[in-house]
Coordinates of C-alpha atoms in Angstrom, one line a residue:
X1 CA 2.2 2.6 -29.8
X2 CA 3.0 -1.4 -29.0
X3 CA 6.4 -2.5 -30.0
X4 CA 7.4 -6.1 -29.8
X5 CA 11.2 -5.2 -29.1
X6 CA 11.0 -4.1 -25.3
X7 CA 12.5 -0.3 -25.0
X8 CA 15.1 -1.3 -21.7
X9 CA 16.6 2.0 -21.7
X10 CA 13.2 3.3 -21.4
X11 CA 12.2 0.9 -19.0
X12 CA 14.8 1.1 -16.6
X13 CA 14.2 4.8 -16.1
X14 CA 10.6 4.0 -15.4
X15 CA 10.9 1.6 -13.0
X16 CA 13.2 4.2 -10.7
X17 CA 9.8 6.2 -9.7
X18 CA 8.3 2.5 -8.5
X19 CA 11.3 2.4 -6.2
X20 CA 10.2 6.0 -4.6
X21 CA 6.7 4.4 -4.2
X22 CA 8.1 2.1 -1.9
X23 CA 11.1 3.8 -0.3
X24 CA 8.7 6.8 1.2
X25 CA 5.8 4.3 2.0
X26 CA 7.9 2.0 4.2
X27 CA 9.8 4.8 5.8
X28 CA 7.0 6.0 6.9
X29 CA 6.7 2.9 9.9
X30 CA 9.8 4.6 11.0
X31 CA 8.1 7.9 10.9
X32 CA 5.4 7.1 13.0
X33 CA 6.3 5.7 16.0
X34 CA 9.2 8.7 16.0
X35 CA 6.2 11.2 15.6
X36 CA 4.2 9.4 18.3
X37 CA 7.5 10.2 20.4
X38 CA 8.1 13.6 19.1
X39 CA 5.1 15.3 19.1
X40 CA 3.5 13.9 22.2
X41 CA 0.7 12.0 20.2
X42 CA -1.3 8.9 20.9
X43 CA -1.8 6.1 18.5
X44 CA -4.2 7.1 16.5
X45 CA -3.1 10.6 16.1
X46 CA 0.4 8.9 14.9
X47 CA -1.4 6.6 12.1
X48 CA -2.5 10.0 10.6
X49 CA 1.0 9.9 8.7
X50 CA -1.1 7.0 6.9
X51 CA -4.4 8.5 6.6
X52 CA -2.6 11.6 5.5
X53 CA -0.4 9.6 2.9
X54 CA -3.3 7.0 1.4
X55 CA -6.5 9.3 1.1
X56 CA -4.2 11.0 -1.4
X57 CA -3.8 8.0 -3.6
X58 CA -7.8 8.0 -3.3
X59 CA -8.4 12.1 -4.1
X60 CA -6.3 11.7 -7.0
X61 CA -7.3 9.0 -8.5
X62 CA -11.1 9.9 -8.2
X63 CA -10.2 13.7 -9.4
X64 CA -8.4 12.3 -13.0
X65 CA -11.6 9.6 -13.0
X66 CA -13.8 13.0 -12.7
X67 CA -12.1 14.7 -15.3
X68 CA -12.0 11.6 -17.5
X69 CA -15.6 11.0 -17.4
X70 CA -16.9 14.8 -18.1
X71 CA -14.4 15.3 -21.0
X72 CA -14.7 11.7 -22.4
X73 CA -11.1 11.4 -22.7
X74 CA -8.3 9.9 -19.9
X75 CA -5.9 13.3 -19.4
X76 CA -3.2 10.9 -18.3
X77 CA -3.5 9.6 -21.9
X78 CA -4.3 13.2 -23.3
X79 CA -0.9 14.3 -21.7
X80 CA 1.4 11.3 -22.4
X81 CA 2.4 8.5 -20.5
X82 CA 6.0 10.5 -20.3
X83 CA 4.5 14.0 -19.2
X84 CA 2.3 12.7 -16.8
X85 CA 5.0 10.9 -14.9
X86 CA 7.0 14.1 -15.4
X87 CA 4.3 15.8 -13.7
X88 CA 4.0 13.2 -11.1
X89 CA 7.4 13.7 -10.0
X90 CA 7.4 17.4 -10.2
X91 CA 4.1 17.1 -7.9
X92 CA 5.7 15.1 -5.4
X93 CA 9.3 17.4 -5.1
X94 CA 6.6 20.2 -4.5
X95 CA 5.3 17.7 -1.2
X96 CA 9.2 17.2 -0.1
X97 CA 9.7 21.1 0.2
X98 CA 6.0 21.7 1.8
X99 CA 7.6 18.6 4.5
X100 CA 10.9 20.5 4.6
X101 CA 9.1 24.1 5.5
X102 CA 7.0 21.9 8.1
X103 CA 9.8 20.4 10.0
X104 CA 11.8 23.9 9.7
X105 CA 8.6 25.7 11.6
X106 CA 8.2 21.8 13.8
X107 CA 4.7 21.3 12.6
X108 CA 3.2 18.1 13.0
X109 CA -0.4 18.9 10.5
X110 CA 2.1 20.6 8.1
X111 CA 4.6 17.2 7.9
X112 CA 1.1 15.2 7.2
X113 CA 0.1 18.2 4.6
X114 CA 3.4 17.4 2.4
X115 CA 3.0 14.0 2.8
X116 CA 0.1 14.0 1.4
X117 CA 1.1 16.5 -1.6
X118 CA 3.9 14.0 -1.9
X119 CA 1.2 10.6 -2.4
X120 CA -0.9 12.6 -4.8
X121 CA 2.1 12.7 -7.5
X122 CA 2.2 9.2 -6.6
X123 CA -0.9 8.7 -7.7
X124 CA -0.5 10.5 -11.1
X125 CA 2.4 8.7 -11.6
X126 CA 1.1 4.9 -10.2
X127 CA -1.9 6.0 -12.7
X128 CA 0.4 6.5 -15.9
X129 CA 3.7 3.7 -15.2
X130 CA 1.7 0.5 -14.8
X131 CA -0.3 1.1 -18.4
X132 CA 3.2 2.7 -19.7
X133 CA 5.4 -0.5 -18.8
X134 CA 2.9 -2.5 -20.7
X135 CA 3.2 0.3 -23.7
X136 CA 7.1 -0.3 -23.9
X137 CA 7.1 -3.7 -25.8
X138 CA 5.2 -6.9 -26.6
X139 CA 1.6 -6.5 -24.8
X140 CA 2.0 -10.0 -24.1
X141 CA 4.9 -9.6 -22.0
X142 CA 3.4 -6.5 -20.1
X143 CA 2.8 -8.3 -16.8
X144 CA 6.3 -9.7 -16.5
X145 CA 7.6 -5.6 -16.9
X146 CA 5.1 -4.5 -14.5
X147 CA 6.6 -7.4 -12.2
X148 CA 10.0 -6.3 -12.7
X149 CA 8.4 -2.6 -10.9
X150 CA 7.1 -4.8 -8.5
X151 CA 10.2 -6.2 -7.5
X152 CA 12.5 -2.4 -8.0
X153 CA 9.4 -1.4 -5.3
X154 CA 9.7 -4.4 -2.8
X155 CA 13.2 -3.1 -2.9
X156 CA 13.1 0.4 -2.1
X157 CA 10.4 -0.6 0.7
X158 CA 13.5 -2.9 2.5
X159 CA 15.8 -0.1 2.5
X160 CA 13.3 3.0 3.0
X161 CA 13.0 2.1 6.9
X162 CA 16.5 1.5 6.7
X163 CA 17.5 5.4 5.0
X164 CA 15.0 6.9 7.7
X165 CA 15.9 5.4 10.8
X166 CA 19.7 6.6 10.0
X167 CA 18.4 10.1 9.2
X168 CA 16.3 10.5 12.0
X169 CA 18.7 8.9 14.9
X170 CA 21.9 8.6 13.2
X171 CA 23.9 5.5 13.7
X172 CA 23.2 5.1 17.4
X173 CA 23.0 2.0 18.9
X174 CA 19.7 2.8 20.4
X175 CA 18.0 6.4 21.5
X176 CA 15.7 6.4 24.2
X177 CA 12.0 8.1 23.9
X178 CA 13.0 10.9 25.9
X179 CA 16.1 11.3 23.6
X180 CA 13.8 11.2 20.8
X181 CA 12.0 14.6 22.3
X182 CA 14.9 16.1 22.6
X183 CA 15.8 14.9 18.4
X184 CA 17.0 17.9 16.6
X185 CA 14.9 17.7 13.0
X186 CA 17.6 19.3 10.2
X187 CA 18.4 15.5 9.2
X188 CA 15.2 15.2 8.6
X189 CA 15.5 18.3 6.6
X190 CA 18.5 16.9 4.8
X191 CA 16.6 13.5 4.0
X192 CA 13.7 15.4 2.2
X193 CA 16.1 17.8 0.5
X194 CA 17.6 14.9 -1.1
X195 CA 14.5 13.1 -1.6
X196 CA 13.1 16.2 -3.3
X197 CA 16.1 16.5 -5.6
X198 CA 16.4 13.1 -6.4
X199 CA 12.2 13.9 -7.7
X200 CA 13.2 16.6 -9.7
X201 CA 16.5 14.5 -10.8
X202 CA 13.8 11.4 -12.1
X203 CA 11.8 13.9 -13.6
X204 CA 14.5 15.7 -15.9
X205 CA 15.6 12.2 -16.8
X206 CA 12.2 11.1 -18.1
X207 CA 12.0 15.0 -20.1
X208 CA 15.3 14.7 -21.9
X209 CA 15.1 11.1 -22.6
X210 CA 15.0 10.6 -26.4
X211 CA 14.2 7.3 -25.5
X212 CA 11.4 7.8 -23.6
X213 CA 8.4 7.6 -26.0
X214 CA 5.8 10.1 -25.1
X215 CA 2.6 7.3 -24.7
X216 CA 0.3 9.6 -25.9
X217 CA -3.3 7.3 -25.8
X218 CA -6.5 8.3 -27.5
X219 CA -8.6 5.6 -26.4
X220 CA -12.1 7.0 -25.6
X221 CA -13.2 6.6 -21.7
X222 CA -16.5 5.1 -21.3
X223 CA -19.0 7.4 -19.0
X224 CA -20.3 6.4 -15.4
X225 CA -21.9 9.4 -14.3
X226 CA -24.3 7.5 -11.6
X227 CA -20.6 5.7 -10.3
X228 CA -19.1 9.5 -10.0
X229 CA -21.7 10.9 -8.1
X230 CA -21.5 8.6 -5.5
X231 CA -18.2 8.5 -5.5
X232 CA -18.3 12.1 -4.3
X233 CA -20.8 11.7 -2.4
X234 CA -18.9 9.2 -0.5
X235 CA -15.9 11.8 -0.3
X236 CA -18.3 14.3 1.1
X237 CA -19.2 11.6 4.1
X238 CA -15.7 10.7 4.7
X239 CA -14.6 13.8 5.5
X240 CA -18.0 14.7 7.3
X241 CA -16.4 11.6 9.5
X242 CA -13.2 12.7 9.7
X243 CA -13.8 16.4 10.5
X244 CA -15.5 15.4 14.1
X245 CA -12.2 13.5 15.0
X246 CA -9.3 16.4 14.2
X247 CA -11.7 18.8 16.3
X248 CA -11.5 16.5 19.6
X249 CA -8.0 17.5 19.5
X250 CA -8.6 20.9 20.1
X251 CA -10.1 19.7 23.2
X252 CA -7.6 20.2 26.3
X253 CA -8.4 17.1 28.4
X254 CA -5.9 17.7 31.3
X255 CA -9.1 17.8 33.9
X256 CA -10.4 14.7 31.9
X257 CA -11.6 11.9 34.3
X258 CA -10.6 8.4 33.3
X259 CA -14.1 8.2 32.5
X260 CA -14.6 11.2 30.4
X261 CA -11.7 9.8 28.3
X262 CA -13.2 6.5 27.7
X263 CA -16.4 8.4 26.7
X264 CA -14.0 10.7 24.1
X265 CA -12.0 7.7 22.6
X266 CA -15.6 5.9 22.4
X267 CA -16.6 9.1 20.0
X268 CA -13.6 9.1 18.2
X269 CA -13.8 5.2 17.6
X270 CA -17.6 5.8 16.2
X271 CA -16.7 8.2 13.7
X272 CA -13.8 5.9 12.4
X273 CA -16.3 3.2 12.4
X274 CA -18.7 5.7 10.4
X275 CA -15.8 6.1 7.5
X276 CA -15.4 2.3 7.1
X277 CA -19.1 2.0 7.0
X278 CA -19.1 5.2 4.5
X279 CA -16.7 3.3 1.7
X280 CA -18.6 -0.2 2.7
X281 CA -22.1 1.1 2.2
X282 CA -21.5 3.0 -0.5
X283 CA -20.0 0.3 -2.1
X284 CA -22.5 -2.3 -1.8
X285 CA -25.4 0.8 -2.8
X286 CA -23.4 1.0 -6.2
X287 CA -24.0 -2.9 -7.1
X288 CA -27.2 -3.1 -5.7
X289 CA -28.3 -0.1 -7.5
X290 CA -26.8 -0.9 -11.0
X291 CA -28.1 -4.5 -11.2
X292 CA -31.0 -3.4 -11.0
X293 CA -30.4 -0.8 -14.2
X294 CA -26.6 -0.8 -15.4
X295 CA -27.0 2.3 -17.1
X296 CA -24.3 5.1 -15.5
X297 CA -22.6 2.9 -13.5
X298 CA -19.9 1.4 -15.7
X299 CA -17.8 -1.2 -14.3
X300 CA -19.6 -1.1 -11.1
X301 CA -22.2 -3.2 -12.4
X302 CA -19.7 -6.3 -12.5
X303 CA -19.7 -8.1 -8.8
X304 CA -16.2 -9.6 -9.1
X305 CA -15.6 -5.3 -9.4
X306 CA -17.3 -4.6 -6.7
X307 CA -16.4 -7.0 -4.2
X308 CA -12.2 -6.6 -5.7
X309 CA -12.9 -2.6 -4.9
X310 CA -13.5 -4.0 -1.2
X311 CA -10.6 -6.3 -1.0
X312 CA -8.0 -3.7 -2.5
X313 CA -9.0 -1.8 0.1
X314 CA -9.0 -4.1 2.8
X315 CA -5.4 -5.8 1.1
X316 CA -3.9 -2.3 1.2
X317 CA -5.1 -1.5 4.5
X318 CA -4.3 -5.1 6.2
X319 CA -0.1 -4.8 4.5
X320 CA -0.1 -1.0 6.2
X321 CA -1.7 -1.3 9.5
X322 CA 0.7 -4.4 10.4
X323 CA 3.9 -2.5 9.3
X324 CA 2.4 1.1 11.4
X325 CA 1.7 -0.5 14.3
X326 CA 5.0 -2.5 14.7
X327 CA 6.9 0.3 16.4
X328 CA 4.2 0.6 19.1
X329 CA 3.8 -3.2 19.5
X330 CA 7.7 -3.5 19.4
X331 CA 8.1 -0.8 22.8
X332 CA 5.7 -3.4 24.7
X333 CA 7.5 -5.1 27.8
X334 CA 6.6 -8.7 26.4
X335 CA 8.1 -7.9 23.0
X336 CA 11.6 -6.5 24.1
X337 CA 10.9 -3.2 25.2
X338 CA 12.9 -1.7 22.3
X339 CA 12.9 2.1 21.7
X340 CA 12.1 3.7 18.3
X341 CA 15.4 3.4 17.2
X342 CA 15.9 -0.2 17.3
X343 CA 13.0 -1.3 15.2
X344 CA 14.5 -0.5 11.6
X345 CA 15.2 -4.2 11.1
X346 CA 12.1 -5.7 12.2
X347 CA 10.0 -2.9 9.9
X348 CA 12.9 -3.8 7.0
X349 CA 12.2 -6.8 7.4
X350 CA 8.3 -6.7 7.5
X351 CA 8.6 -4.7 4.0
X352 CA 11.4 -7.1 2.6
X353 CA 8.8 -9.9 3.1
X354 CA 6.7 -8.5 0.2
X355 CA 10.2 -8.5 -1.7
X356 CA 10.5 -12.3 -0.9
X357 CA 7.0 -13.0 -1.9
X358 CA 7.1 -10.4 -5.1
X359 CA 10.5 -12.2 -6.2
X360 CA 9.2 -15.3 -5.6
X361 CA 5.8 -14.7 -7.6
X362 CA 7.8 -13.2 -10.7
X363 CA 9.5 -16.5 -11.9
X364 CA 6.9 -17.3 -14.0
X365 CA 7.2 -15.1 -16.1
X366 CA 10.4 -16.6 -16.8
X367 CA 8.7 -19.4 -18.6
X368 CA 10.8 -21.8 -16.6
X369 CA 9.8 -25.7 -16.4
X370 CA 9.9 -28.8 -14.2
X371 CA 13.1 -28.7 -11.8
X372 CA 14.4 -25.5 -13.4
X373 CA 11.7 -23.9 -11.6
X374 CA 11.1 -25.8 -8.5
X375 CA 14.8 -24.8 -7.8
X376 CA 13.6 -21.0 -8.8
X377 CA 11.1 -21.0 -6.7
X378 CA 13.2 -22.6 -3.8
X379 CA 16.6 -20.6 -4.1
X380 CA 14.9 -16.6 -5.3
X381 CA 13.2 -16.3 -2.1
X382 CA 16.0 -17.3 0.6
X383 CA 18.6 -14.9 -1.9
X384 CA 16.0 -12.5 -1.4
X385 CA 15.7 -13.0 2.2
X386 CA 20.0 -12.7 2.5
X387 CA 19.7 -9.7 0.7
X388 CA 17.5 -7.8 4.0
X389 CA 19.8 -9.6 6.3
X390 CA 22.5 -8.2 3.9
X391 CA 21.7 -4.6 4.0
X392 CA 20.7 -4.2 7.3
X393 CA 23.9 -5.6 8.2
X394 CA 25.8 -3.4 6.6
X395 CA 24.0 -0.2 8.0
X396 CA 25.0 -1.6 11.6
X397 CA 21.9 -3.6 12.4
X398 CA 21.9 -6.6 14.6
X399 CA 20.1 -9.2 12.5
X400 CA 20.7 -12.2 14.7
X401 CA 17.1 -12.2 16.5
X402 CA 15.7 -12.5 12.7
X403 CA 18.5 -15.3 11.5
X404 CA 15.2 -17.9 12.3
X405 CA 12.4 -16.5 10.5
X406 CA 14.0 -18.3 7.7
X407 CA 11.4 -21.0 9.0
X408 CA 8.6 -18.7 8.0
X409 CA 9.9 -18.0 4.5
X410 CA 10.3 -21.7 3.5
X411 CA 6.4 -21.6 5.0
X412 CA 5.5 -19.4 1.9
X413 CA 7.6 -21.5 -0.3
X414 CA 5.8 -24.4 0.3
X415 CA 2.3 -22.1 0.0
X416 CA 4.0 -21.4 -3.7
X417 CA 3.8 -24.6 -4.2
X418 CA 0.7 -25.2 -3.4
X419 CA -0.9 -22.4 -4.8
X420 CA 0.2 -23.1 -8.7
X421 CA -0.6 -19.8 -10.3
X422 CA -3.8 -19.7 -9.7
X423 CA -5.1 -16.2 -8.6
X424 CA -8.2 -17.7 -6.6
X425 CA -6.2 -20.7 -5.3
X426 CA -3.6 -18.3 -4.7
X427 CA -5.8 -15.8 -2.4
X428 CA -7.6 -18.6 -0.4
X429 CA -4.0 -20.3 0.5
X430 CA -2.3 -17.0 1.2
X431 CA -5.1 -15.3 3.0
X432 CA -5.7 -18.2 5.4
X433 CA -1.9 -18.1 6.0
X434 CA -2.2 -14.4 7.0
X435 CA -5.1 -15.3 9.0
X436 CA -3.6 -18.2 10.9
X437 CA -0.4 -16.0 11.6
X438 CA -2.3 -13.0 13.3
X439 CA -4.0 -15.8 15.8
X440 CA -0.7 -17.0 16.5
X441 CA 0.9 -13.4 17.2
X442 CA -2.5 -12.0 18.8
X443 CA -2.2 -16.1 21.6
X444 CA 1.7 -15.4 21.8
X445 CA 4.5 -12.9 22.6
X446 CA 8.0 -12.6 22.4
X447 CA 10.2 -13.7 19.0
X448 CA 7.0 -15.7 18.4
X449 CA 4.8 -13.4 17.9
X450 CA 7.1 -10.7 16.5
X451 CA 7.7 -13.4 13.5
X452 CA 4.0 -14.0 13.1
X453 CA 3.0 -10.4 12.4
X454 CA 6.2 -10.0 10.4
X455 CA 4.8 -13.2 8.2
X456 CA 1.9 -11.1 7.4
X457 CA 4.1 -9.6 5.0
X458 CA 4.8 -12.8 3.6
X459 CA 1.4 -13.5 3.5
X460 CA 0.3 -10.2 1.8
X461 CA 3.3 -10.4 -0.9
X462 CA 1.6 -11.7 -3.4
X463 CA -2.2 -10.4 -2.7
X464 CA -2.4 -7.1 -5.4
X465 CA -2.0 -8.8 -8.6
X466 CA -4.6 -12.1 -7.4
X467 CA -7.1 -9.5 -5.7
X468 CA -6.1 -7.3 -9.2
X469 CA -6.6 -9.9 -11.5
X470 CA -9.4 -11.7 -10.2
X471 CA -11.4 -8.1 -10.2
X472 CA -10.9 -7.4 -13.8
X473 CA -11.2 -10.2 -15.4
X474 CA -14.9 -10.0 -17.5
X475 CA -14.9 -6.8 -17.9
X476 CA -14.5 -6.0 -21.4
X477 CA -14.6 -2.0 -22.4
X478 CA -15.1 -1.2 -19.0
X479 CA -11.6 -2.5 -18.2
X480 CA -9.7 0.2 -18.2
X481 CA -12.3 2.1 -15.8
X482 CA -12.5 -0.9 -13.0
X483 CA -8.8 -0.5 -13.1
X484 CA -9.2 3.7 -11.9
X485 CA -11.9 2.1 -9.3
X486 CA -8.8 -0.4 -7.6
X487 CA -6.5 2.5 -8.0
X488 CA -9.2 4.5 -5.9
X489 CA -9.2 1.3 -2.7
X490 CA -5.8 2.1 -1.8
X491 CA -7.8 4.8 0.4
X492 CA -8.1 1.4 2.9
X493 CA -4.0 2.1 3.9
X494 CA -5.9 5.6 4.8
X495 CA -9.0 4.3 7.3
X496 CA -8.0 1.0 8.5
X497 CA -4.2 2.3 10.0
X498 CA -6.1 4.7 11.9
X499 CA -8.8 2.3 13.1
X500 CA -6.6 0.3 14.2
X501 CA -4.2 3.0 16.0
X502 CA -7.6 4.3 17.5
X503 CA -8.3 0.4 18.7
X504 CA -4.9 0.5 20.3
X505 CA -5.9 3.5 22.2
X506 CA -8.5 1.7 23.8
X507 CA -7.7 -2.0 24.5
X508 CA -3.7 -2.3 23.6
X509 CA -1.7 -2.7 20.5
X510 CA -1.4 -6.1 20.7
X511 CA -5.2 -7.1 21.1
X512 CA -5.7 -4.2 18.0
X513 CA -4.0 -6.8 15.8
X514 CA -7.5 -8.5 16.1
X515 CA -8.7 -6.6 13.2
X516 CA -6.2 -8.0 10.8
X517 CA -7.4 -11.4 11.6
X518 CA -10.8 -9.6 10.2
X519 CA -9.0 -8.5 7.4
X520 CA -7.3 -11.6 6.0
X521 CA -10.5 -13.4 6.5
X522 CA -12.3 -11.4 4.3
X523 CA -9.6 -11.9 1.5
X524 CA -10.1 -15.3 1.9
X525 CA -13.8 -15.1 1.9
X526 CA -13.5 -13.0 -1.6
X527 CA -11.2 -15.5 -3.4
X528 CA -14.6 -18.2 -2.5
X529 CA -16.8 -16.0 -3.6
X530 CA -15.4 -14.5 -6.5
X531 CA -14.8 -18.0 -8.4
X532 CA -18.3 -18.7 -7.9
X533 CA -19.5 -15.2 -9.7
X534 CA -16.8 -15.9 -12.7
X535 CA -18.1 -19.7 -13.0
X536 CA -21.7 -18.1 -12.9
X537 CA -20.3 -16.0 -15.9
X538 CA -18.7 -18.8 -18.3
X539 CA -14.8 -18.1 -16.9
X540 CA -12.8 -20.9 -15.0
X541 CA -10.5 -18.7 -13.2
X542 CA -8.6 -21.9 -12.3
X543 CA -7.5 -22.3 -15.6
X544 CA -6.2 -19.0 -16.1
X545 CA -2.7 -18.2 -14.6
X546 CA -1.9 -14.7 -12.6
X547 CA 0.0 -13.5 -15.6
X548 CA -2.4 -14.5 -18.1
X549 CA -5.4 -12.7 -16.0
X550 CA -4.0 -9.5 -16.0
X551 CA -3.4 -8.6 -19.4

């Protein structure tokens, strides 16, 4: 069903579940460092809120791929846009009481296990609203409502942080770690209870909605039995990776010398660097393997594919390790010393700087011209930027140490500017802006280098649709199949959190941030390559605009 009349009752109930996407994801870099606290943890076993929360995304994805490619038919499709949302949402109120039954009993694994419950609705629903925004009027104008998503979940990822902090230490100027030990949990309880019946709420609106078509799809899924197999045959090796790690913690290392320690964080640091090699590797097998016969491998056979698989992972896992490890970086001496309960505004405003970007990116699809849009592009992102202030603000935050990272928003302004549209030209100006900002905070300390790692979410704003529509592009039947394969990447906010939490462990959260210098560089080195392979293949992605590349 395509309609060229856009269904806006229908739309705006859709776009309520891309504001829970956001709202729990952010919340979580509150949720971390009051774990770490909590619980006793170190770094790394605090980033396994992450790992927890993005290998679902990755499981659920590759389980509906599984199904789709033994039965020939997509069962988000088979079900209906509608149900499958429904479903989603019913899923994920199912995680919020498994997290309630965890805190109730104070159980660290079982708070990760309905997290984790939680992100797999996600992914049902993330699997079924992007196609079904597209699905609710003129195909031409799909981008511009999957944009307006975009921007509902920028939204709910500035005021997630916000929600949780209050819920966790209540409206206190500032609890100290040891307070935070001491934290009774039932708000906690209280948050999830209403974050479960607000599920549940979403997903009787969506089943009673008359106006809610059912976007029921019959398209037939093309097969890629070769790209399955080791696809689970990655699966198999991550959690042959992973399963080394969780054991260690069995371990009682009270008699540890400082020496034995080194030696266990050295092991745990291997088998972390074993997963990353696992996804890489397996990756890389897939194209080598199915240029030399395409047969089975489906959209893996395309390199622009194969190398965007690698930078949505690396994207996703660059924009979630910079937000996780801000509350750790944030107790440091040389960056203020603040407890737990001060760092809502900096982590708001880390996830408001996709908002800025995301805001920013969406006027084109206004269709506005010459000064109109200069102005646009000028005014949307400093409105969006008072809006954080705004909010914070008026849940009792002290904005004024942020007042001056105005400078770095009128920064990515300027990189708009500069960047005209253009997906490639896009990635290659944001990504060495990302890159340049980690050097600075990783040389500095202090204000500085707390607005250089928040820039990183200025920098990664606008990454998902360039890396997104610069992977797709070429494909042709196998389309719809590359896009389950990007879907599957968000596993990076999974590996590289923990990675770097694990780093931390060992050398210091600031000198960790090194591996998002790593990260932003490889971003930049795929937006080279990748408009090389599409010249190579008869398409000038420079003269296709972001909107126009992902339909």
């Amino acid at each position: 069903m395509s309609t060229t009349k856009t269904n806006y009752p229908a739309l705006y109930t859709l776009i309520t579940v891309f504001f829970f996407w956001g709202f729990i994801a952010a919340g979580n870099s509150i949720f971390i460092p009051f774990c770490k606290s909590y619980f006793h943890l170190d770094q790394f076993q605090s980033q396994l809120v992450d790992f927890a929360f993005y290998t679902a995304y990755y499981v659920g994805a590759l389980l509906l791929f599984a199904y789709g490619n033994f039965s020939g038919r997509d069962i988000v499709g088979k079900w209906g846009y509608k149900k499958s949302i429904v479903y989603g949402l019913l899923f994920s109120a199912l995680g919020a009481g498994a997290m309630i039954l965890a805190v109730e009993s104070n159980m660290y694994t079982g708070m990760l296990v309905g997290l984790f419950i939680v992100a797999l609705g996600f992914s049902l629903q993330q699997t079924a609203a992007n196609p079904f925004a597209i699905l609710l009027g003129n195909p031409k104008t799909g981008a511009d409502r999957v944009n307006l998503g975009g921007g509902i979940n920028s939204f709910g990822t500035t005021i997630g942080p916000i929600v949780v902090a209050l819920a966790l230490f209540g409206t206190a100027a500032s609890v100290s770690e040891d307070q935070i030990k001491n934290l009774e949990l039932s708000k906690v309880v209280i948050l999830y209870v209403g974050v479960g019946l607000l599920f549940i709420a979403a997903a009787g609106l969506f089943f009673f909605s008359k106006k809610v078509p059912d976007g029921i799809s019959v398209e037939k899924m093309e097969k890629a039995n070769k790209a399955l197999l080791i696809l689970v045959v990655m699966t198999v090796l991550l959690a042959a990776c992973f399963i080394p790690i969780f054991k260690t913690y069995q371990t009682d290392t009270s008699n540890f010398s400082p020496a034995d320690m080194a030696d266990l964080e050295q092991y745990r640091m291997n088998w972390l660097l074993g997963a990353l090699a696992v996804v890489v590797v397996g990756i890389l097998f897939s194209y080598t393997s199915a240029q030399q016969k395409a047969e089975g491998w489906g959209a893996m056979q395309y390199p622009q594919l194969v190398l965007g698989m690698l930078a949505i992972f690396t994207y996703v896992g660059v924009e979630v390790a910079i937000g996780s490890n801000l509350g750790s970086l944030l107790n440091l001496k040389e960056f203020g010393s603040l407890q737990s309960s001060d760092i809502a505004p900096y982590v708001s405003m880390y996830w408001g700087s996709l908002m800025i970007g995301r805001w920013a990116g969406a006027i084109s699809v206004f269709n506005l011209k010459g000064s109109s849009k200069t102005i646009a592009l000028i005014i949307i992102p400093l409105i969006a930027f008072g809006i954080i202030l705004g909010v914070n603000i008026l849940s009792g935050k002290d904005m004024k140490p942020l007042y001056y990272y105005v400078f770095c928003v009128l920064i990515q302004i300027g990189a708009f500017f500069l960047s005209k549209d253009k997906p490639a030209r896009t990635l290659i100006i944001f990504g060495i802006f990302g890159m340049l900002a980690m050097i600075v905070g990783l040389c500095s300390s202090g204000m500085v280098a707390i607005y250089a790692f928040l820039a990183g979410g200025l920098a990664c704003s606008i990454m998902w649709p360039a890396i997104f529509s610069l992977s797709i592009i070429g494909l042709g039947k196998y389309t719809s199949q590359g896009s389950a394969f990007l879907i599957m990447m968000i596993l990076g906010g999974g590996i590289i959190p923990p990675i770097q939490g694990k780093l931390s462990d060992i050398i210091g959260i600031h000198q960790s941030y090194i591996i998002t210098v790593v990260c932003f560089a490889y971003l930049t080195l795929f937006a080279f390559l990748v408009r090389g392979i599409l010249r190579k293949q008869n398409i000038d992605v420079d003269a296709i605009e972001m909107d126009e590349a992902a339909h």
